[in-house]
Coordinates of C-alpha atoms in Angstrom, one line a residue:
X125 CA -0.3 56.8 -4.8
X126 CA 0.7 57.3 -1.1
X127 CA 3.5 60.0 0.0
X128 CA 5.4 57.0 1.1
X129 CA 5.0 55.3 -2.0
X130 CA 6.1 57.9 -4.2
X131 CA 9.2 58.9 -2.1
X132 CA 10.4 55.0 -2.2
X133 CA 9.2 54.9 -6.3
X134 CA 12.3 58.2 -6.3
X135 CA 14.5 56.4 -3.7
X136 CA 14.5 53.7 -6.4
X137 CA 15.0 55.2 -9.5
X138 CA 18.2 57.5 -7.6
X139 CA 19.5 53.5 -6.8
X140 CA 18.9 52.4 -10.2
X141 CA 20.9 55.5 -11.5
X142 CA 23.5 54.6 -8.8
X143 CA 24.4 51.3 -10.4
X144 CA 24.1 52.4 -14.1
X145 CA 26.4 55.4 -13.4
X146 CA 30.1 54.6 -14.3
X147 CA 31.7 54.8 -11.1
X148 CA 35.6 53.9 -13.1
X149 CA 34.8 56.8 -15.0
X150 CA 35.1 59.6 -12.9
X151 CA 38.5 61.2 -12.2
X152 CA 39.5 60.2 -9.0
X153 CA 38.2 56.3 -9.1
X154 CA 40.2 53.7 -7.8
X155 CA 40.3 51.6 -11.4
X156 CA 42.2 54.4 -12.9
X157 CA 45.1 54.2 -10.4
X158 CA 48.1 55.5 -10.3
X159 CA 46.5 58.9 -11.5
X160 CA 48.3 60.7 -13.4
X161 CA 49.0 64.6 -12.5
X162 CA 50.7 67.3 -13.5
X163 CA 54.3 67.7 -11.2
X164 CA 54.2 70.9 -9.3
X165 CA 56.2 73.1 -11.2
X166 CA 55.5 71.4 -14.7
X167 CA 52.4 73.1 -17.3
X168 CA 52.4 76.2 -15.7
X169 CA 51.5 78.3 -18.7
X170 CA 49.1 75.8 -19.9
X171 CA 47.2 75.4 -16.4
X172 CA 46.9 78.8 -15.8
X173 CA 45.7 79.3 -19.2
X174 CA 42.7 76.6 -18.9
X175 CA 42.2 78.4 -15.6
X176 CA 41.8 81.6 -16.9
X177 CA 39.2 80.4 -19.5
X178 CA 37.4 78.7 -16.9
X179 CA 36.8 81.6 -15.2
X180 CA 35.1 83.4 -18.0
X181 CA 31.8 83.8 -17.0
X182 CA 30.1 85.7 -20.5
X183 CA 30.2 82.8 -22.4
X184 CA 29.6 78.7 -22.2
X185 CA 32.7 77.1 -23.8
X186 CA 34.1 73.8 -25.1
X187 CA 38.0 74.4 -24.1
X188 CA 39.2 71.2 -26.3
X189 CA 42.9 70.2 -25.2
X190 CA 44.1 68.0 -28.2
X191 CA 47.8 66.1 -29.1
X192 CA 49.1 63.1 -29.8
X193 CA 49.4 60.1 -27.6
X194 CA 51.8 60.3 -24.3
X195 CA 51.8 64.0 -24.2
X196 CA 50.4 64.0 -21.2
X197 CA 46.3 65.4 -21.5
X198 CA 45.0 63.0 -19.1
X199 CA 47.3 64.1 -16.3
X200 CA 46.6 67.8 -17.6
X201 CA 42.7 66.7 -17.3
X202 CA 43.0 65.3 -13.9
X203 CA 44.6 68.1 -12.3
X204 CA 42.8 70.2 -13.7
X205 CA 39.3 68.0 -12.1
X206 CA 41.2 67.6 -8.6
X207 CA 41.4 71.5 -8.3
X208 CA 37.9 72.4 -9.1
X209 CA 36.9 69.4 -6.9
X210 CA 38.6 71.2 -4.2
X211 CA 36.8 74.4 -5.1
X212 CA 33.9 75.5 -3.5
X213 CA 30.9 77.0 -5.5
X214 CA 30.5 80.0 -3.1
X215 CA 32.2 80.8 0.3
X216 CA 28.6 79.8 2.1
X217 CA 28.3 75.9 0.7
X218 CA 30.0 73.0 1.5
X219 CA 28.9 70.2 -0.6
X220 CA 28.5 72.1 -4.3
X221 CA 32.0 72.4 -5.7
X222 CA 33.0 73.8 -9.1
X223 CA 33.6 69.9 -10.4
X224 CA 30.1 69.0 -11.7
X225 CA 31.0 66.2 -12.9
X226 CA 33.7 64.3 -15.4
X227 CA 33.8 60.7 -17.2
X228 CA 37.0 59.4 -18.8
X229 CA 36.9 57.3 -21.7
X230 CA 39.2 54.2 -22.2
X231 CA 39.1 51.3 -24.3
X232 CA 40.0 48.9 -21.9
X233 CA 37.1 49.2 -20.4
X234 CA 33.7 47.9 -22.1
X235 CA 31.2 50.7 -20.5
X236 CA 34.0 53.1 -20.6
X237 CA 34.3 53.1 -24.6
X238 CA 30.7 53.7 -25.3
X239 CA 28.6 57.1 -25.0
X240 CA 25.8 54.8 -23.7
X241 CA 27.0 55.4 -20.3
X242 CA 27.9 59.1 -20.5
X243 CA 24.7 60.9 -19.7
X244 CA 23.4 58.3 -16.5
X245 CA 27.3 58.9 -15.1
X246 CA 27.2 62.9 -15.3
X247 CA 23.7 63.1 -13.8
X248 CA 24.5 60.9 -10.8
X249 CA 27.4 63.6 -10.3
X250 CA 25.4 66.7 -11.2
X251 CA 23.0 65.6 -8.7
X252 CA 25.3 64.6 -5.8
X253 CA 27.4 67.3 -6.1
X254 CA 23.9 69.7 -6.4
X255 CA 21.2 68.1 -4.4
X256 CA 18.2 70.7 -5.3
X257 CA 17.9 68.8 -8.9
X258 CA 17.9 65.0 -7.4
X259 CA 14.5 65.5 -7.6
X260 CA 14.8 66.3 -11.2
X261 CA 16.5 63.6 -12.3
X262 CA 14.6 61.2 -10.3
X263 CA 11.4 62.0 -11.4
X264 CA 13.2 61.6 -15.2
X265 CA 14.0 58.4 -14.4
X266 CA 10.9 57.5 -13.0
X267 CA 8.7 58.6 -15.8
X268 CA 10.9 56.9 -18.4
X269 CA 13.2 54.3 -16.8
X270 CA 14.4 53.3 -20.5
X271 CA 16.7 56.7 -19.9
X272 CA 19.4 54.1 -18.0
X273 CA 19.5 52.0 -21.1
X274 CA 22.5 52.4 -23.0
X275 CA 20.9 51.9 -26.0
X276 CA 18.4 54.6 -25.4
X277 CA 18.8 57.6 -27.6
X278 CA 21.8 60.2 -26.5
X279 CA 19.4 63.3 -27.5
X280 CA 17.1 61.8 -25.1
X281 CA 19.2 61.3 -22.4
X282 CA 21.4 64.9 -22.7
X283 CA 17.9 66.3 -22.5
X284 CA 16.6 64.7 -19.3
X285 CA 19.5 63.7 -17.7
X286 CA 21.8 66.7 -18.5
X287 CA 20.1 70.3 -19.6
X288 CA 17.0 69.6 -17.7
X289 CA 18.4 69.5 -14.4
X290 CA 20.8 72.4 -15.4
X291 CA 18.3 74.4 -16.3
X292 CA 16.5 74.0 -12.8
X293 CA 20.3 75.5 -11.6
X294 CA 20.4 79.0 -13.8
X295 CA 19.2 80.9 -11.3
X296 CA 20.7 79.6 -8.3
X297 CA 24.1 79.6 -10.4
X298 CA 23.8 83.2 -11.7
X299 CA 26.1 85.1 -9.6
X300 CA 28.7 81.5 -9.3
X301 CA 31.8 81.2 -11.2
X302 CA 30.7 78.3 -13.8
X303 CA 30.8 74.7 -12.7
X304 CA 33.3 72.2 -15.0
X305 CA 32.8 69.1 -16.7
X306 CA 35.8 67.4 -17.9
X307 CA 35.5 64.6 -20.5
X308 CA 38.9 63.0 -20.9
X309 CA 39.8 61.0 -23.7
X310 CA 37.3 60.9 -25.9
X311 CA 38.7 59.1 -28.8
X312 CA 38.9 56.4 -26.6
X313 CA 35.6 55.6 -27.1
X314 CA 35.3 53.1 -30.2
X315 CA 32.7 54.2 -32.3
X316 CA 33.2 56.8 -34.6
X317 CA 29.6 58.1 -34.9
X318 CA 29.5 58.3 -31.4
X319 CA 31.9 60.3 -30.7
X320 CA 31.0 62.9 -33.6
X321 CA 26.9 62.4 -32.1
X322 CA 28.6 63.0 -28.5
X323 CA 30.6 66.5 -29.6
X324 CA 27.4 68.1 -31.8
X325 CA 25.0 66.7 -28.6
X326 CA 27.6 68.5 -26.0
X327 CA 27.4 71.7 -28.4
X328 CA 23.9 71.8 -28.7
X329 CA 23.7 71.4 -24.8
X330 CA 25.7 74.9 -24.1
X331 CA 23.7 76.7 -26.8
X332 CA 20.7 76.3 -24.9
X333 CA 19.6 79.8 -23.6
X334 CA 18.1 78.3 -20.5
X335 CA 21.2 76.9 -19.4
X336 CA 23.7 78.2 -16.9
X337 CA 27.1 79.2 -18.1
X338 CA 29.4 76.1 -17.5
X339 CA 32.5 74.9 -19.2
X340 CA 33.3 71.7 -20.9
X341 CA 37.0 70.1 -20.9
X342 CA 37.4 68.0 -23.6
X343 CA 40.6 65.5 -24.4
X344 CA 41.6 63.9 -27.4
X345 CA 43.8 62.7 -30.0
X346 CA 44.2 64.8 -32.9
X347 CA 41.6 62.8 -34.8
X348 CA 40.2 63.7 -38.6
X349 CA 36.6 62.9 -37.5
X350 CA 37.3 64.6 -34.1
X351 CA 38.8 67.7 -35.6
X352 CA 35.9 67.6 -38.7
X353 CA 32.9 67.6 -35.8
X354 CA 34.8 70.3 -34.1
X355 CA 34.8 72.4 -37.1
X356 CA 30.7 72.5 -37.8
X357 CA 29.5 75.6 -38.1
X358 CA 27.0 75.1 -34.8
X359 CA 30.0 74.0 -32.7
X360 CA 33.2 76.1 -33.7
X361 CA 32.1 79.3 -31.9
X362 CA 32.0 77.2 -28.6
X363 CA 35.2 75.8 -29.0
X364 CA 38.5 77.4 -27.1
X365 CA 40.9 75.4 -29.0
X366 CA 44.5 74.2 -27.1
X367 CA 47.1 74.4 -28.7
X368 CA 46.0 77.8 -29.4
X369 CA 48.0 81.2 -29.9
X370 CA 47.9 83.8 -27.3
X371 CA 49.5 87.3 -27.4
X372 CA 51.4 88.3 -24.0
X373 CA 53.3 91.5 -23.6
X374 CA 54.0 92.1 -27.4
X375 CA 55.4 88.5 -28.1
X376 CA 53.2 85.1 -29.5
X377 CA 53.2 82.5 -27.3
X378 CA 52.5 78.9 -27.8
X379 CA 50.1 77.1 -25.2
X380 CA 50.5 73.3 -26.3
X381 CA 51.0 70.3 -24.7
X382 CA 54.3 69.5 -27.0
X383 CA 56.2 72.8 -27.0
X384 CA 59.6 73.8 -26.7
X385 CA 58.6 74.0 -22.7
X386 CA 57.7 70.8 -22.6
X387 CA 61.6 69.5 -22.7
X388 CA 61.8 71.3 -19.1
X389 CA 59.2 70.2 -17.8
X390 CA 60.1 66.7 -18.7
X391 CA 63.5 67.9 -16.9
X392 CA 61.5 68.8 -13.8
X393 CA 59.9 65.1 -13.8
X394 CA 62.9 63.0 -14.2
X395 CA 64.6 65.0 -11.2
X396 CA 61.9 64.5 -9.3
X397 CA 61.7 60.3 -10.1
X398 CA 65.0 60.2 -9.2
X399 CA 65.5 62.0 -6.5
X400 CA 62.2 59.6 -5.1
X401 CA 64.4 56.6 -6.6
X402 CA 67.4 57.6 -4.2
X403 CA 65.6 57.8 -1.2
X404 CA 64.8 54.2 -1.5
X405 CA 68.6 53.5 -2.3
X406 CA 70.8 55.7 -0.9
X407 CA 73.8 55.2 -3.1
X408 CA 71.7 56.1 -6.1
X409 CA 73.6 58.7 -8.3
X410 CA 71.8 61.4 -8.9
X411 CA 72.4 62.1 -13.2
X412 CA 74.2 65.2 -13.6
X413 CA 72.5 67.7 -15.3
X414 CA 73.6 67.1 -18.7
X415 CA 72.4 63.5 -17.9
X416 CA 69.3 64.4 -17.2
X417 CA 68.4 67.0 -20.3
X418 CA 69.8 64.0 -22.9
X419 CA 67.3 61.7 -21.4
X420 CA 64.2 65.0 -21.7
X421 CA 65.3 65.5 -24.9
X422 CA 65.6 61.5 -26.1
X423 CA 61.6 61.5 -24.4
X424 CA 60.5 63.4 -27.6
X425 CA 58.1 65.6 -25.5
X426 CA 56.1 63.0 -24.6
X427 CA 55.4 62.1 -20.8
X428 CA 54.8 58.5 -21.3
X429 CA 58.2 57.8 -22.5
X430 CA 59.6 59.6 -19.7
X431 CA 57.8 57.6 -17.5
X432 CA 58.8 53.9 -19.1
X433 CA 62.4 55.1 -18.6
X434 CA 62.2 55.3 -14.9
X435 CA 59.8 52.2 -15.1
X436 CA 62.9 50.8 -17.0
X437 CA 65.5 52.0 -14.3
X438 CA 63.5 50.9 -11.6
X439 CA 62.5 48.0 -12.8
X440 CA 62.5 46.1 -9.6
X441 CA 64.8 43.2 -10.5
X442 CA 68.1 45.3 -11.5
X443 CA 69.9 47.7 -9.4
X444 CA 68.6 51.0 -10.5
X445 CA 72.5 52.1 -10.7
X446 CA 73.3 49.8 -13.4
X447 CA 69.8 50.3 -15.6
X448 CA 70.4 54.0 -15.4
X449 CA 73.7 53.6 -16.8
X450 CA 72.2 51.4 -19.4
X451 CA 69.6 53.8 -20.1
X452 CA 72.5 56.8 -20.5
X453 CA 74.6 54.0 -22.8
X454 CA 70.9 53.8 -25.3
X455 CA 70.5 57.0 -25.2
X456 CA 74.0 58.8 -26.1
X457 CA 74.1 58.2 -29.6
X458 CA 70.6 58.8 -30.3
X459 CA 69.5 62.4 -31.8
X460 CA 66.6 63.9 -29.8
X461 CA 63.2 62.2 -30.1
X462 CA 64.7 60.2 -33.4
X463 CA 65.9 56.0 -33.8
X464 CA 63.9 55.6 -31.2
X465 CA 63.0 51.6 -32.2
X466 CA 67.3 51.0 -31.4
X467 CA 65.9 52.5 -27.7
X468 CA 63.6 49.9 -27.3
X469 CA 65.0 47.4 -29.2
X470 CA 68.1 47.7 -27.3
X471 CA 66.2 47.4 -24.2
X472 CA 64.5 44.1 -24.5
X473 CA 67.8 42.7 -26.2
X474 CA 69.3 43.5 -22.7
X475 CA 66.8 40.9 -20.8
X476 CA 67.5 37.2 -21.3
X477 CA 64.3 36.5 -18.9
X478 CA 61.3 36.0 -21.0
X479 CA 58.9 36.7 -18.0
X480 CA 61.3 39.8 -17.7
X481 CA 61.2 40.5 -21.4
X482 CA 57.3 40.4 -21.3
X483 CA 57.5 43.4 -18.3
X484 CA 59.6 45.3 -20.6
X485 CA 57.4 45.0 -23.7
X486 CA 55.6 48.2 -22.0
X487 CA 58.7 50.3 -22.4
X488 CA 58.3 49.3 -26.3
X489 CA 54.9 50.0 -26.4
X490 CA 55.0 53.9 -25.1
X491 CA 58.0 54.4 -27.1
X492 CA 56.9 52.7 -30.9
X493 CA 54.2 55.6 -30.9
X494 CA 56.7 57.6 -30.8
X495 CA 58.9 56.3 -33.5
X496 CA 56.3 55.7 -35.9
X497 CA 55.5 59.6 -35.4
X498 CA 58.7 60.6 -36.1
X499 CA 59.3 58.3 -39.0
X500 CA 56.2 59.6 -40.6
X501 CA 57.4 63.1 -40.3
X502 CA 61.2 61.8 -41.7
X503 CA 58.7 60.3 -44.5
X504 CA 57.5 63.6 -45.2
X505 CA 60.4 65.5 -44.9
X506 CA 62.6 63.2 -47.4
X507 CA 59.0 63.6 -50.1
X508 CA 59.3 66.9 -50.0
X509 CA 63.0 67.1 -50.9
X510 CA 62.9 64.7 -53.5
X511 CA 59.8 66.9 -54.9
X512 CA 61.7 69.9 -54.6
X513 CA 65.0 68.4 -56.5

């Protein structure tokens, strides 16, 4: 075989890995837009936690950021990815940046809630954000092209797709802080089996001694099967687990994504919607401040339903002064974070438009999560008294 030949055989197989590799699964693609981010000023203690344990350089780790849905980890995941995208892996390089790659999961999306995908997507990352291992990879493909197929075996593909080219990086990473791969969303993905395969392959990956020390961000619902592959003996060690308990200056504090913090921070966003909102219409009333910690508190912790209320207010057919007072009117005699179906049901009984209605059956959907959560918890609560009478 020629020189020329076996350059264009590589050129190939890094095209063929091109169009296998997920492009809507990286952080910053255009399918998953609007993006959602952490507002400056809002998860400060939890940021600069996850940044302190990505620093730590003695050990690989699985920092696993769990809660339930609208808390907010995917905005939490993405700012974290945008910052170590817009990190460099030393001073003296300008293309290798601490982001070595990310995929997030969804449903929605048929190649983006499978693990068949996973592997091809982080090595055409891992080897355009670190060109020394294109070769790698390349030449992996080229000897065994069935790696791209999604029905190929994951084993296979973490090990020729993922450690091997990391293990042609330990040395030139040695003296770097550790690159990041952030996996978002991972009960997303609809099969079971392989999400449990993906979490023991991902944990077998960092225990190899040949590996650099990198860090692994890692979504998720609270999940039994999640939480049960978490807990194998071969994967616990790895784990930093968030919520977790952290001592600071003599007192326990909570780093969680549902806190007592998280009502301010939900504070911080709604001021910052509005105050967006009235710059578009001027004679927008800005809520008072007792306006504005009912409707945090009525959110339940949870970003999304923040988020559906200013959808809701700014709805684009109403004037945003009259759906805000609507929004105060729902919300005054509800106790924080509880009733909330009479929210939403109150909501859609206040549009006679069906087309209008349909819009406004997203508000319900963010906000029946909630409601069901809390009525399981009410559920539980009333057991126990009856059990204790």
């Amino acid at each position: 075989m020629s020189l020329d030949q076996f350059s264009g055989d590589y050129r190939s197989s890094w095209e063929r890995l091109s169009q296998v590799a997920i492009k809507g699964a990286e952080y910053d693609s255009r399918e998953r837009q609007p993006h959602p981010k952490c507002l400056e000023g809002t998860r400060v203690d939890l940021l600069d936690y996850i940044y302190g344990s990505l620093n730590v350089q003695e050990k690989r780790q699985i920092i696993w950021l769990h809660g339930t849905a609208g808390v907010g980890k995917s905005a939490v995941a993405f700012t974290v990815a945008e910052k170590m995208k817009g990190l460099k892996l030393t001073e003296q390089t300008t293309v290798e940046k601490r982001l070595a790659g990310s995929f997030f999961f969804s449903r929605k999306h048929t190649k983006r809630c499978t693990t068949g995908y996973f592997f091809a997507t982080l090595a055409y990352q891992l080897a355009t954000n670190f060109p020394s291992v294109r070769g790698d990879v390349n030449r992996a493909i080229h000897d065994n092209p069935a790696l791209l197929d999604p029905d190929k075996s994951l084993r296979d593909q973490m090990e020729a797709l993922f450690l091997q080219p990391l293990r042609e990086l330990r040395l030139r990473l040695r003296n770097c802080p550790p690159p990041l791969f952030v996996v978002d969303a991972l009960d997303e993905c609809t099969s079971e089996p392989e999400i449990t395969d993906l979490i023991s392959i991902l944990g077998k990956a960092l225990c190899d001694p040949d590996v650099p020390v990198i860090h692994i961000l890692l979504t998720s619902r609270s999940e039994a099967h999640i939480q049960d592959a978490i807990q194998e003996q071969a994967i616990h060690p790895l784990v930093c687990e968030i919520p977790v308990k952290t001592i600071g200056e003599g007192v326990a504090k909570i780093i969680s994504l549902d806190g007592a913090d998280v009502d301010n921070d939900i504070y911080i966003f709604l001021e910052q919607s509005f105050r967006k909102l009235r710059s578009r219409w001027s004679n927008f009333p800005q809520p008072t401040r007792d306006e504005l910690a009912r409707l945090a508190s009525r959110a339940g912790r949870r970003f999304i339903v923040a988020s559906t209320m200013v959808k809701f207010i700014n709805d684009g057919y109403n004037d945003p002064r009259d759906q805000l007072q609507l929004m105060l009117e729902l919300t005054s005699e509800l106790l924080p974070g509880t009733e909330v179906y009479k929210l939403y049901d109150s909501i859609l009984s206040t549009c006679a438009d069906p087309k209008r209605a349909y819009l406004h059956l997203s508000v319900v959907a963010a906000l029946a999560a909630l409601f069901r959560f809390h009525k399981s918890r009410n559920f539980l609560a009333l057991g126990r008294a009856g059990m204790s009478k």
